[in-house]
Amino acid sequence: MGELNTFPVSYKVQGQRIVIIGGGEEALNKARLVSKTTALVVIVSRNIEADFSELPVTVLARPFEDADLVDAALVFVADHGPDGDAAKRAARARRIPLNVVDVPEECDFYTPSIIDRAPVTIAVATEGDAPVLARLIRARIEAALSPNLGALAKLAGSMRDKVAALLPGTRARRYYEELVTSPEVEVALLRGQGAVKAESLLAQHGAEGDSPGVVWLIGAGPGAEDLLTLRAQRLLQEADVIVHDHLVPAAAVEMGRRDAERILVGKQKGHHSFTQAEINALIVRLGKAGKRVARLKGGDPMVFGRAGEEIDALKAAGIAYHIVPGVTSALAAAADTATPVTLRRISTGFVLATAHGAESEELKHWAALASTGLTLALYMGKSVAGPTAARLIAEGASANIPVGVVVRAGRKDRVLYRGTLGTLASGTIELEDGPAIIFVGEAIAHGDWSEAIELASSEFKVA
Ligand code: SAH
């Protein structure tokens, strides 16, 4: 269940009346708003005080009559006397949606702030909670939108039949995308050449035939929607299909087009997830079908993201692909804790490694790196954190090397732990749920881990 108590719709009023009861400023404000429509706007009041002469409205300076509501699509009451009361009763009896100005309890609907680029309308509504905020948002959107937006929308509308006859679904959408975003079309429109340009663009799209599919391997960052790159955001909007992992933030998946297909391919512990071979086959099949596929991965796609296998499969099938980097979780963890992973005279390098399934040889190698000051970031290592630390010590790393763990890096609900290789090795650790990065190295001591839970504390059962 959602949280909205109201639902925005575009309500037809053409050929009908919008009736406003009242003759003061409030009535004038509503009249201004609704006279943007093609409805017949009628003002009814015994006391016409405001100046309606600038607006295309009909003013009836007399008491309200029930018949005023014949063919009315909407009724506004801005009269707190008997005429207002009579109009409210009449509107309810006729089941005409009613707005009683400044009395939210009596309203069937509210009026949003409107950005009018007819036929394009953008409505900003706050369910009456913060009209001032709605106006500020409106001003920002106004500033960002071309004044030609309406003309552009009309142009797109005028091409509908021709496009439908020439181009199938996906290709039609690409045509419209180019039509409404191309600067050349906008220039042509200003010169009164919009229709000619729209036609020539259509001919071009018609001649091109089916465009081949493409797969974008996109990094979605560590889980905060504002750590997504602008490029990722743009490509998500263009994608026909979004294939995503479990760790990808829902907000990023939401960013795609509403009608884009979304496929969750795992990987969550304990749930069925696609095998890597199935994922490879899926993106190849979609690419062959001419789809534009956003393959969204947590963090950066090239870091423990199985991107290598997916790229090989795409290459073998001759499908175009591009990589869009993302913020890898170790760097989000470094940011969360103000830890410089390289630091003059302390740490001359930064190693991304996985503790999962690490062999003795690798552990020996990392122990040597950590001993020379390099910062290790261990991925997928939470469940084996203690044993991994113990093995690093056994391979010669000092038990005093600082360790820091960030669970859910980059997110508001992150949790930090700090200690040393020794304290990590000695505890039967129950770290919080969620993905974690384990840092090992002297540079950790130079970060800000003041919120961190101490690994040595009694919260951990020492084995
Ligand atoms: N491509 C991803 C890594 C995928 S492997 C990236 O660049 O971040 C999955 C591992 O990444 C997890 O086991 C965990 O170690 C790490 N990880 C992913 N998201 C994380 C997050 N928000 N916080 C901490 N670690 C995370």
mmCIF file of N, CA and C in Angstrom, residues 94-203:
data_model
loop_
_atom_site.group_PDB
_atom_site.id
_atom_site.type_symbol
_atom_site.label_atom_id
_atom_site.label_comp_id
_atom_site.label_asym_id
_atom_site.label_seq_id
_atom_site.Cartn_x
_atom_site.Cartn_y
_atom_site.Cartn_z
ATOM 1 N N ARG A 94 -25.561 16.393 -7.206
ATOM 2 C CA ARG A 94 -25.292 16.030 -8.609
ATOM 3 C C ARG A 94 -23.981 15.247 -8.769
ATOM 4 N N ARG A 95 -23.326 14.995 -7.672
ATOM 5 C CA ARG A 95 -22.037 14.272 -7.674
ATOM 6 C C ARG A 95 -20.994 14.944 -8.556
ATOM 7 N N ILE A 96 -20.951 16.248 -8.479
ATOM 8 C CA ILE A 96 -19.926 16.979 -9.217
ATOM 9 C C ILE A 96 -18.772 17.249 -8.245
ATOM 10 N N PRO A 97 -17.537 16.929 -8.640
ATOM 11 C CA PRO A 97 -16.401 17.159 -7.739
ATOM 12 C C PRO A 97 -16.358 18.609 -7.262
ATOM 13 N N LEU A 98 -16.127 18.762 -5.962
ATOM 14 C CA LEU A 98 -16.277 20.058 -5.301
ATOM 15 C C LEU A 98 -14.973 20.450 -4.616
ATOM 16 N N ASN A 99 -14.631 21.726 -4.759
ATOM 17 C CA ASN A 99 -13.509 22.282 -3.996
ATOM 18 C C ASN A 99 -14.031 23.469 -3.203
ATOM 19 N N VAL A 100 -13.917 23.391 -1.888
ATOM 20 C CA VAL A 100 -14.333 24.512 -1.045
ATOM 21 C C VAL A 100 -13.041 25.206 -0.615
ATOM 22 N N VAL A 101 -12.865 26.424 -1.095
ATOM 23 C CA VAL A 101 -11.588 27.109 -0.929
ATOM 24 C C VAL A 101 -11.227 27.225 0.554
ATOM 25 N N ASP A 102 -10.023 26.776 0.868
ATOM 26 C CA ASP A 102 -9.493 26.837 2.237
ATOM 27 C C ASP A 102 -10.215 25.969 3.260
ATOM 28 N N VAL A 103 -11.040 25.030 2.816
ATOM 29 C CA VAL A 103 -11.655 24.096 3.778
ATOM 30 C C VAL A 103 -11.369 22.664 3.286
ATOM 31 N N PRO A 104 -10.160 22.178 3.540
ATOM 32 C CA PRO A 104 -9.759 20.890 2.980
ATOM 33 C C PRO A 104 -10.734 19.760 3.318
ATOM 34 N N GLU A 105 -11.318 19.773 4.524
ATOM 35 C CA GLU A 105 -12.214 18.667 4.900
ATOM 36 C C GLU A 105 -13.396 18.571 3.955
ATOM 37 N N GLU A 106 -13.794 19.691 3.367
ATOM 38 C CA GLU A 106 -14.987 19.671 2.514
ATOM 39 C C GLU A 106 -14.654 19.463 1.035
ATOM 40 N N CYS A 107 -13.365 19.335 0.727
ATOM 41 C CA CYS A 107 -12.967 19.240 -0.682
ATOM 42 C C CYS A 107 -12.983 17.800 -1.186
ATOM 43 N N ASP A 108 -13.476 17.600 -2.399
ATOM 44 C CA ASP A 108 -13.303 16.311 -3.073
ATOM 45 C C ASP A 108 -11.956 16.280 -3.789
ATOM 46 N N PHE A 109 -11.457 17.451 -4.146
ATOM 47 C CA PHE A 109 -10.175 17.506 -4.854
ATOM 48 C C PHE A 109 -9.464 18.800 -4.471
ATOM 49 N N TYR A 110 -8.147 18.798 -4.661
ATOM 50 C CA TYR A 110 -7.347 20.012 -4.461
ATOM 51 C C TYR A 110 -6.818 20.475 -5.800
ATOM 52 N N THR A 111 -6.408 21.715 -5.878
ATOM 53 C CA THR A 111 -5.817 22.201 -7.119
ATOM 54 C C THR A 111 -4.309 22.279 -6.953
ATOM 55 N N PRO A 112 -3.580 21.586 -7.822
ATOM 56 C CA PRO A 112 -2.118 21.628 -7.729
ATOM 57 C C PRO A 112 -1.567 22.938 -8.296
ATOM 58 N N SER A 113 -0.272 23.153 -8.101
ATOM 59 C CA SER A 113 0.415 24.209 -8.850
ATOM 60 C C SER A 113 0.619 23.669 -10.255
ATOM 61 N N ILE A 114 0.364 24.507 -11.249
ATOM 62 C CA ILE A 114 0.376 23.990 -12.623
ATOM 63 C C ILE A 114 1.426 24.691 -13.473
ATOM 64 N N ILE A 115 2.139 23.872 -14.240
ATOM 65 C CA ILE A 115 3.020 24.418 -15.263
ATOM 66 C C ILE A 115 2.327 24.125 -16.583
ATOM 67 N N ASP A 116 2.032 25.181 -17.305
ATOM 68 C CA ASP A 116 1.172 25.059 -18.476
ATOM 69 C C ASP A 116 1.985 25.250 -19.745
ATOM 70 N N ARG A 117 2.228 24.140 -20.453
ATOM 71 C CA ARG A 117 2.816 24.213 -21.790
ATOM 72 C C ARG A 117 1.865 23.427 -22.678
ATOM 73 N N ALA A 118 0.648 23.874 -22.748
ATOM 74 C CA ALA A 118 -0.412 23.106 -23.398
ATOM 75 C C ALA A 118 0.079 22.529 -24.725
ATOM 76 N N PRO A 119 -0.171 21.251 -24.993
ATOM 77 C CA PRO A 119 -0.952 20.296 -24.208
ATOM 78 C C PRO A 119 -0.195 19.640 -23.039
ATOM 79 N N VAL A 120 1.050 20.065 -22.802
ATOM 80 C CA VAL A 120 1.783 19.463 -21.691
ATOM 81 C C VAL A 120 1.421 20.207 -20.411
ATOM 82 N N THR A 121 1.009 19.458 -19.404
ATOM 83 C CA THR A 121 0.784 20.082 -18.105
ATOM 84 C C THR A 121 1.596 19.332 -17.071
ATOM 85 N N ILE A 122 2.189 20.084 -16.168
ATOM 86 C CA ILE A 122 2.877 19.456 -15.052
ATOM 87 C C ILE A 122 2.223 20.003 -13.804
ATOM 88 N N ALA A 123 1.745 19.118 -12.970
ATOM 89 C CA ALA A 123 1.054 19.548 -11.759
ATOM 90 C C ALA A 123 1.904 19.169 -10.560
ATOM 91 N N VAL A 124 2.072 20.099 -9.643
ATOM 92 C CA VAL A 124 2.826 19.816 -8.425
ATOM 93 C C VAL A 124 1.867 19.929 -7.256
ATOM 94 N N ALA A 125 1.682 18.834 -6.551
ATOM 95 C CA ALA A 125 0.685 18.823 -5.490
ATOM 96 C C ALA A 125 1.303 18.326 -4.200
ATOM 97 N N THR A 126 0.814 18.827 -3.082
ATOM 98 C CA THR A 126 1.347 18.394 -1.784
ATOM 99 C C THR A 126 0.222 17.949 -0.851
ATOM 100 N N GLU A 127 -0.925 17.600 -1.419
ATOM 101 C CA GLU A 127 -2.102 17.228 -0.628
ATOM 102 C C GLU A 127 -2.444 18.332 0.363
ATOM 103 N N GLY A 128 -2.161 19.543 -0.017
ATOM 104 C CA GLY A 128 -2.516 20.678 0.827
ATOM 105 C C GLY A 128 -1.523 20.944 1.958
ATOM 106 N N ASP A 129 -0.504 20.087 2.102
ATOM 107 C CA ASP A 129 0.400 20.246 3.244
ATOM 108 C C ASP A 129 1.341 21.435 3.096
ATOM 109 N N ALA A 130 1.805 21.693 1.890
ATOM 110 C CA ALA A 130 2.834 22.735 1.744
ATOM 111 C C ALA A 130 2.720 23.433 0.395
ATOM 112 N N PRO A 131 1.660 24.232 0.216
ATOM 113 C CA PRO A 131 1.491 24.926 -1.069
ATOM 114 C C PRO A 131 2.690 25.799 -1.435
ATOM 115 N N VAL A 132 3.364 26.344 -0.434
ATOM 116 C CA VAL A 132 4.526 27.194 -0.722
ATOM 117 C C VAL A 132 5.627 26.364 -1.376
ATOM 118 N N LEU A 133 5.823 25.166 -0.852
ATOM 119 C CA LEU A 133 6.820 24.267 -1.436
ATOM 120 C C LEU A 133 6.434 23.942 -2.878
ATOM 121 N N ALA A 134 5.154 23.674 -3.100
ATOM 122 C CA ALA A 134 4.699 23.352 -4.457
ATOM 123 C C ALA A 134 5.039 24.503 -5.402
ATOM 124 N N ARG A 135 4.845 25.720 -4.942
ATOM 125 C CA ARG A 135 5.134 26.870 -5.812
ATOM 126 C C ARG A 135 6.625 26.985 -6.115
ATOM 127 N N LEU A 136 7.451 26.708 -5.110
ATOM 128 C CA LEU A 136 8.901 26.772 -5.343
ATOM 129 C C LEU A 136 9.332 25.697 -6.342
ATOM 130 N N ILE A 137 8.789 24.509 -6.187
ATOM 131 C CA ILE A 137 9.136 23.426 -7.116
ATOM 132 C C ILE A 137 8.697 23.821 -8.523
ATOM 133 N N ARG A 138 7.520 24.392 -8.586
ATOM 134 C CA ARG A 138 6.993 24.811 -9.875
ATOM 135 C C ARG A 138 7.935 25.816 -10.538
ATOM 136 N N ALA A 139 8.418 26.778 -9.762
ATOM 137 C CA ALA A 139 9.296 27.800 -10.328
ATOM 138 C C ALA A 139 10.562 27.154 -10.893
ATOM 139 N N ARG A 140 11.074 26.143 -10.175
ATOM 140 C CA ARG A 140 12.294 25.483 -10.654
ATOM 141 C C ARG A 140 12.029 24.735 -11.942
ATOM 142 N N ILE A 141 10.907 24.059 -12.002
ATOM 143 C CA ILE A 141 10.605 23.287 -13.212
ATOM 144 C C ILE A 141 10.369 24.246 -14.382
ATOM 145 N N GLU A 142 9.651 25.321 -14.122
ATOM 146 C CA GLU A 142 9.400 26.337 -15.153
ATOM 147 C C GLU A 142 10.717 26.756 -15.799
ATOM 148 N N ALA A 143 11.696 27.032 -14.914
ATOM 149 C CA ALA A 143 12.963 27.559 -15.397
ATOM 150 C C ALA A 143 13.696 26.536 -16.263
ATOM 151 N N ALA A 144 13.445 25.256 -15.986
ATOM 152 C CA ALA A 144 14.202 24.218 -16.688
ATOM 153 C C ALA A 144 13.556 23.811 -18.017
ATOM 154 N N LEU A 145 12.341 24.237 -18.269
ATOM 155 C CA LEU A 145 11.625 23.747 -19.450
ATOM 156 C C LEU A 145 11.601 24.766 -20.569
ATOM 157 N N SER A 146 11.792 24.262 -21.766
ATOM 158 C CA SER A 146 11.735 25.149 -22.918
ATOM 159 C C SER A 146 10.317 25.689 -23.090
ATOM 160 N N PRO A 147 10.197 26.959 -23.481
ATOM 161 C CA PRO A 147 8.868 27.501 -23.736
ATOM 162 C C PRO A 147 8.186 26.822 -24.928
ATOM 163 N N ASN A 148 8.996 26.097 -25.745
ATOM 164 C CA ASN A 148 8.424 25.440 -26.930
ATOM 165 C C ASN A 148 7.881 24.053 -26.661
ATOM 166 N N LEU A 149 7.870 23.683 -25.412
ATOM 167 C CA LEU A 149 7.484 22.317 -25.091
ATOM 168 C C LEU A 149 6.094 21.970 -25.628
ATOM 169 N N GLY A 150 5.191 22.893 -25.491
ATOM 170 C CA GLY A 150 3.825 22.650 -25.952
ATOM 171 C C GLY A 150 3.789 22.419 -27.451
ATOM 172 N N ALA A 151 4.495 23.276 -28.179
ATOM 173 C CA ALA A 151 4.516 23.157 -29.641
ATOM 174 C C ALA A 151 5.128 21.819 -30.043
ATOM 175 N N LEU A 152 6.136 21.408 -29.302
ATOM 176 C CA LEU A 152 6.806 20.142 -29.586
ATOM 177 C C LEU A 152 5.840 18.976 -29.367
ATOM 178 N N ALA A 153 5.106 19.043 -28.281
ATOM 179 C CA ALA A 153 4.138 17.981 -27.980
ATOM 180 C C ALA A 153 3.065 17.927 -29.064
ATOM 181 N N LYS A 154 2.628 19.099 -29.523
ATOM 182 C CA LYS A 154 1.606 19.116 -30.577
ATOM 183 C C LYS A 154 2.169 18.519 -31.866
ATOM 184 N N LEU A 155 3.427 18.841 -32.139
ATOM 185 C CA LEU A 155 4.067 18.297 -33.333
ATOM 186 C C LEU A 155 4.107 16.765 -33.256
ATOM 187 N N ALA A 156 4.519 16.258 -32.094
ATOM 188 C CA ALA A 156 4.569 14.796 -31.906
ATOM 189 C C ALA A 156 3.166 14.219 -32.113
ATOM 190 N N GLY A 157 2.170 14.875 -31.555
ATOM 191 C CA GLY A 157 0.790 14.397 -31.683
ATOM 192 C C GLY A 157 0.346 14.369 -33.143
ATOM 193 N N SER A 158 0.778 15.370 -33.906
ATOM 194 C CA SER A 158 0.332 15.464 -35.305
ATOM 195 C C SER A 158 0.953 14.364 -36.163
ATOM 196 N N MET A 159 2.034 13.748 -35.664
ATOM 197 C CA MET A 159 2.717 12.712 -36.451
ATOM 198 C C MET A 159 2.190 11.309 -36.130
ATOM 199 N N ARG A 160 1.267 11.229 -35.181
ATOM 200 C CA ARG A 160 0.919 9.918 -34.630
ATOM 201 C C ARG A 160 0.505 8.892 -35.682
ATOM 202 N N ASP A 161 -0.408 9.243 -36.554
ATOM 203 C CA ASP A 161 -0.909 8.268 -37.523
ATOM 204 C C ASP A 161 0.194 7.821 -38.483
ATOM 205 N N LYS A 162 0.962 8.790 -38.951
ATOM 206 C CA LYS A 162 2.023 8.458 -39.908
ATOM 207 C C LYS A 162 3.069 7.556 -39.273
ATOM 208 N N VAL A 163 3.414 7.859 -38.037
ATOM 209 C CA VAL A 163 4.435 7.045 -37.358
ATOM 210 C C VAL A 163 3.904 5.633 -37.144
ATOM 211 N N ALA A 164 2.658 5.545 -36.712
ATOM 212 C CA ALA A 164 2.072 4.222 -36.448
ATOM 213 C C ALA A 164 2.056 3.388 -37.725
ATOM 214 N N ALA A 165 1.850 4.032 -38.862
ATOM 215 C CA ALA A 165 1.779 3.290 -40.114
ATOM 216 C C ALA A 165 3.158 2.811 -40.569
ATOM 217 N N LEU A 166 4.192 3.543 -40.174
ATOM 218 C CA LEU A 166 5.523 3.252 -40.714
ATOM 219 C C LEU A 166 6.425 2.463 -39.766
ATOM 220 N N LEU A 167 6.331 2.750 -38.471
ATOM 221 C CA LEU A 167 7.318 2.176 -37.538
ATOM 222 C C LEU A 167 6.648 1.323 -36.465
ATOM 223 N N PRO A 168 7.197 0.110 -36.223
ATOM 224 C CA PRO A 168 6.671 -0.699 -35.123
ATOM 225 C C PRO A 168 7.084 -0.114 -33.762
ATOM 226 N N GLY A 169 6.438 -0.590 -32.728
ATOM 227 C CA GLY A 169 6.527 -0.052 -31.363
ATOM 228 C C GLY A 169 7.847 0.556 -30.901
ATOM 229 N N THR A 170 8.873 -0.286 -30.736
ATOM 230 C CA THR A 170 10.133 0.205 -30.177
ATOM 231 C C THR A 170 10.738 1.288 -31.065
ATOM 232 N N ARG A 171 10.663 1.060 -32.396
ATOM 233 C CA ARG A 171 11.267 2.041 -33.297
ATOM 234 C C ARG A 171 10.479 3.337 -33.284
ATOM 235 N N ALA A 172 9.169 3.229 -33.109
ATOM 236 C CA ALA A 172 8.349 4.442 -33.010
ATOM 237 C C ALA A 172 8.791 5.245 -31.789
ATOM 238 N N ARG A 173 9.036 4.537 -30.700
ATOM 239 C CA ARG A 173 9.449 5.251 -29.492
ATOM 240 C C ARG A 173 10.777 5.978 -29.715
ATOM 241 N N ARG A 174 11.692 5.310 -30.407
ATOM 242 C CA ARG A 174 12.982 5.971 -30.654
ATOM 243 C C ARG A 174 12.810 7.195 -31.535
ATOM 244 N N TYR A 175 11.900 7.089 -32.487
ATOM 245 C CA TYR A 175 11.623 8.255 -33.333
ATOM 246 C C TYR A 175 11.142 9.426 -32.469
ATOM 247 N N TYR A 176 10.161 9.153 -31.625
ATOM 248 C CA TYR A 176 9.633 10.239 -30.785
ATOM 249 C C TYR A 176 10.706 10.789 -29.851
ATOM 250 N N GLU A 177 11.552 9.894 -29.354
ATOM 251 C CA GLU A 177 12.620 10.360 -28.461
ATOM 252 C C GLU A 177 13.517 11.354 -29.188
ATOM 253 N N GLU A 178 13.844 11.010 -30.428
ATOM 254 C CA GLU A 178 14.711 11.930 -31.163
ATOM 255 C C GLU A 178 13.955 13.214 -31.504
ATOM 256 N N LEU A 179 12.700 13.060 -31.880
ATOM 257 C CA LEU A 179 11.899 14.232 -32.249
ATOM 258 C C LEU A 179 11.836 15.251 -31.103
ATOM 259 N N VAL A 180 11.597 14.764 -29.902
ATOM 260 C CA VAL A 180 11.377 15.720 -28.806
ATOM 261 C C VAL A 180 12.663 16.169 -28.127
ATOM 262 N N THR A 181 13.812 15.551 -28.480
ATOM 263 C CA THR A 181 15.045 15.989 -27.817
ATOM 264 C C THR A 181 16.020 16.662 -28.790
ATOM 265 N N SER A 182 15.761 16.559 -30.088
ATOM 266 C CA SER A 182 16.724 17.084 -31.048
ATOM 267 C C SER A 182 16.701 18.607 -31.117
ATOM 268 N N PRO A 183 17.875 19.245 -30.924
ATOM 269 C CA PRO A 183 17.935 20.708 -31.023
ATOM 270 C C PRO A 183 17.523 21.191 -32.423
ATOM 271 N N GLU A 184 17.815 20.372 -33.455
ATOM 272 C CA GLU A 184 17.460 20.782 -34.822
ATOM 273 C C GLU A 184 15.954 20.905 -34.997
ATOM 274 N N VAL A 185 15.234 19.989 -34.363
ATOM 275 C CA VAL A 185 13.770 20.061 -34.462
ATOM 276 C C VAL A 185 13.279 21.339 -33.776
ATOM 277 N N GLU A 186 13.895 21.661 -32.661
ATOM 278 C CA GLU A 186 13.468 22.860 -31.931
ATOM 279 C C GLU A 186 13.703 24.114 -32.779
ATOM 280 N N VAL A 187 14.862 24.164 -33.417
ATOM 281 C CA VAL A 187 15.165 25.313 -34.280
ATOM 282 C C VAL A 187 14.154 25.385 -35.427
ATOM 283 N N ALA A 188 13.899 24.216 -36.052
ATOM 284 C CA ALA A 188 12.949 24.171 -37.173
ATOM 285 C C ALA A 188 11.576 24.667 -36.720
ATOM 286 N N LEU A 189 11.209 24.271 -35.528
ATOM 287 C CA LEU A 189 9.908 24.660 -34.978
ATOM 288 C C LEU A 189 9.812 26.185 -34.867
ATOM 289 N N LEU A 190 10.875 26.800 -34.393
ATOM 290 C CA LEU A 190 10.886 28.260 -34.234
ATOM 291 C C LEU A 190 10.758 28.965 -35.582
ATOM 292 N N ARG A 191 11.263 28.301 -36.631
ATOM 293 C CA ARG A 191 11.186 28.903 -37.976
ATOM 294 C C ARG A 191 9.898 28.531 -38.689
ATOM 295 N N GLY A 192 9.013 27.834 -37.971
ATOM 296 C CA GLY A 192 7.762 27.424 -38.601
ATOM 297 C C GLY A 192 7.946 26.222 -39.523
ATOM 298 N N GLN A 193 9.104 25.513 -39.378
ATOM 299 C CA GLN A 193 9.406 24.383 -40.262
ATOM 300 C C GLN A 193 9.299 23.047 -39.518
ATOM 301 N N GLY A 194 8.615 23.068 -38.388
ATOM 302 C CA GLY A 194 8.573 21.874 -37.539
ATOM 303 C C GLY A 194 8.042 20.651 -38.274
ATOM 304 N N ALA A 195 6.931 20.817 -38.987
ATOM 305 C CA ALA A 195 6.292 19.671 -39.637
ATOM 306 C C ALA A 195 7.215 19.067 -40.703
ATOM 307 N N VAL A 196 7.885 19.935 -41.456
ATOM 308 C CA VAL A 196 8.783 19.455 -42.507
ATOM 309 C C VAL A 196 9.907 18.630 -41.881
ATOM 310 N N LYS A 197 10.460 19.167 -40.802
ATOM 311 C CA LYS A 197 11.572 18.479 -40.127
ATOM 312 C C LYS A 197 11.099 17.133 -39.552
ATOM 313 N N ALA A 198 9.916 17.139 -38.951
ATOM 314 C CA ALA A 198 9.384 15.905 -38.364
ATOM 315 C C ALA A 198 9.207 14.843 -39.446
ATOM 316 N N GLU A 199 8.755 15.261 -40.625
ATOM 317 C CA GLU A 199 8.566 14.325 -41.741
ATOM 318 C C GLU A 199 9.908 13.765 -42.208
ATOM 319 N N SER A 200 10.909 14.629 -42.335
ATOM 320 C CA SER A 200 12.180 14.133 -42.870
ATOM 321 C C SER A 200 12.843 13.197 -41.855
ATOM 322 N N LEU A 201 12.664 13.501 -40.587
ATOM 323 C CA LEU A 201 13.198 12.611 -39.555
ATOM 324 C C LEU A 201 12.502 11.245 -39.627
ATOM 325 N N LEU A 202 11.217 11.282 -39.886
ATOM 326 C CA LEU A 202 10.455 10.030 -39.974
ATOM 327 C C LEU A 202 10.941 9.205 -41.167
ATOM 328 N N ALA A 203 11.180 9.881 -42.284
ATOM 329 C CA ALA A 203 11.662 9.165 -43.474
ATOM 330 C C ALA A 203 12.995 8.496 -43.147
#
